[in-house]
Short mmCIF file of C-alpha atoms in Angstrom, two decimals:
data_model
loop_
_atom_site.label_atom_id
_atom_site.label_comp_id
_atom_site.label_asym_id
_atom_site.label_seq_id
_atom_site.Cartn_x
_atom_site.Cartn_y
_atom_site.Cartn_z
CA MET A 1 -85.91 79.12 39.15
CA SER A 2 -88.25 81.19 37.17
CA ARG A 3 -88.17 81.20 33.31
CA GLN A 4 -87.40 84.91 33.43
CA PHE A 5 -84.32 84.27 35.61
CA LEU A 6 -83.09 81.49 33.39
CA LEU A 7 -83.37 83.76 30.35
CA PHE A 8 -81.60 86.53 32.19
CA LEU A 9 -78.77 84.02 33.02
CA PHE A 10 -78.50 82.91 29.30
CA VAL A 11 -78.41 86.47 28.13
CA GLY A 12 -75.99 87.54 30.84
CA GLY A 13 -73.92 84.43 30.19
CA SER A 14 -73.57 85.08 26.56
CA ALA A 15 -72.90 88.77 27.24
CA THR A 16 -70.19 87.80 29.71
CA LEU A 17 -68.70 85.37 27.16
CA LEU A 18 -68.47 88.42 24.83
CA GLN A 19 -66.96 90.45 27.58
CA PHE A 20 -64.24 87.86 28.16
CA MET A 21 -63.47 87.52 24.47
CA LEU A 22 -63.19 91.22 24.20
CA LEU A 23 -61.02 91.46 27.33
CA MET A 24 -58.73 88.79 26.01
CA TYR A 25 -58.51 90.45 22.62
CA PHE A 26 -57.80 93.91 24.06
CA VAL A 27 -55.12 92.58 26.51
CA GLU A 28 -53.45 89.91 24.32
CA TRP A 29 -53.70 91.48 20.88
CA LEU A 30 -53.89 95.26 21.45
CA GLY A 31 -51.67 95.30 24.65
CA MET A 32 -54.30 97.44 26.56
CA SER A 33 -54.02 97.89 30.37
CA LYS A 34 -56.00 95.10 32.03
CA VAL A 35 -58.30 97.37 33.95
CA ILE A 36 -59.13 99.53 30.96
CA ALA A 37 -59.67 96.40 28.80
CA SER A 38 -62.03 94.93 31.51
CA ALA A 39 -64.09 98.19 31.62
CA ALA A 40 -64.17 98.56 27.79
CA GLY A 41 -65.33 94.97 27.37
CA TYR A 42 -67.94 95.39 29.92
CA LEU A 43 -69.30 98.49 28.32
CA LEU A 44 -69.25 97.11 24.77
CA SER A 45 -71.15 93.78 25.81
CA ALA A 46 -73.63 95.98 27.56
CA ALA A 47 -75.37 96.97 24.25
CA TYR A 48 -75.71 93.27 23.35
CA ASN A 49 -76.99 92.67 26.83
CA TYR A 50 -79.63 95.47 26.70
CA LEU A 51 -81.02 94.41 23.22
CA LEU A 52 -81.44 90.72 24.23
CA ASN A 53 -82.86 91.59 27.66
CA TYR A 54 -85.28 94.28 26.14
CA TYR A 55 -86.59 91.94 23.49
CA LEU A 56 -86.31 88.54 25.14
CA THR A 57 -86.02 88.41 28.92
CA PHE A 58 -88.21 91.31 30.00
CA ALA A 59 -90.30 91.98 26.76
CA ASN A 60 -93.18 93.87 28.17
CA GLY A 61 -93.86 96.53 25.48
CA GLN A 62 -92.16 99.49 27.20
CA SER A 63 -90.41 101.91 24.88
CA HIS A 64 -86.67 102.44 24.62
CA TRP A 65 -87.26 105.92 26.00
CA GLN A 66 -88.60 104.32 29.22
CA THR A 67 -85.88 101.61 29.56
CA LEU A 68 -82.66 102.91 28.05
CA PRO A 69 -81.91 105.73 30.52
CA LYS A 70 -82.44 103.30 33.46
CA PHE A 71 -80.23 100.76 31.72
CA ILE A 72 -77.55 103.29 31.12
CA ALA A 73 -77.57 104.14 34.93
CA VAL A 74 -77.27 100.36 35.69
CA VAL A 75 -74.43 99.97 33.26
CA PHE A 76 -72.64 102.97 34.86
CA LEU A 77 -73.13 101.19 38.32
CA GLY A 78 -72.18 97.85 36.97
CA VAL A 79 -68.97 99.07 35.32
CA MET A 80 -67.91 100.69 38.63
CA VAL A 81 -68.47 97.51 40.46
CA ASN A 82 -66.90 95.40 37.83
CA THR A 83 -63.90 97.63 37.49
CA LEU A 84 -63.31 97.95 41.29
CA VAL A 85 -63.62 94.18 41.89
CA PHE A 86 -61.47 93.38 38.85
CA ALA A 87 -58.69 95.84 39.82
CA LEU A 88 -58.60 94.59 43.48
CA MET A 89 -58.63 90.87 42.47
CA LEU A 90 -55.60 91.48 40.07
CA TYR A 91 -53.46 91.75 43.20
CA VAL A 92 -54.16 88.03 44.04
CA ALA A 93 -55.29 86.41 40.81
CA PRO A 94 -54.56 86.19 37.13
CA TYR A 95 -56.63 88.63 35.04
CA LEU A 96 -59.19 86.06 33.77
CA LEU A 97 -59.92 84.82 37.26
CA ALA A 98 -60.20 88.34 38.54
CA GLN A 99 -62.84 88.92 35.80
CA LEU A 100 -64.71 86.02 36.87
CA PHE A 101 -64.85 87.38 40.45
CA ALA A 102 -66.05 90.79 38.93
CA VAL A 103 -68.82 89.22 36.96
CA GLY A 104 -69.98 87.35 40.07
CA ALA A 105 -70.08 90.47 42.10
CA THR A 106 -72.34 92.22 39.53
CA LEU A 107 -74.87 89.34 38.75
CA VAL A 108 -77.20 89.65 41.56
CA VAL A 109 -77.41 93.41 41.64
CA ASN A 110 -77.85 93.59 37.88
CA PHE A 111 -80.77 91.21 37.78
CA LEU A 112 -82.64 92.93 40.60
CA LEU A 113 -82.14 96.32 39.08
CA HIS A 114 -83.29 95.04 35.71
CA LYS A 115 -86.26 93.28 37.12
CA PHE A 116 -87.58 95.78 39.57
CA TRP A 117 -86.35 99.11 38.00
CA ILE A 118 -85.61 98.95 34.32
CA TYR A 119 -88.17 96.48 33.03
CA ARG A 120 -90.77 96.81 35.83
CA ARG A 121 -94.26 96.50 34.52
CA THR A 122 -96.31 99.62 35.19
CA GLN A 123 -99.51 99.09 37.19
#
């Protein structure tokens, strides 16, 4: 595995941990709908994810003006995939397991979009 992919997994893993913590807080403490809590946790952890990937994983000197609009598009796609898979999995699994499946569904797509679109080095 490449160093970059391992960093991506670390950043994504820690963002996912944050997402799970937010999900549990929203559901258990605030009584939010599980689907809304999952989407909110995904969106809030996305800012953390962006900053670490920008400065650590894909640090290549591009400005935020170049990367942020693309990242927002990827987050929009990611929250749709996450929410759809989560909502479907709730029919057959507890909400934390459903979230695990939702995370798995977005991992590969997110990495490829980050690497080849958001943080792609210009020639």
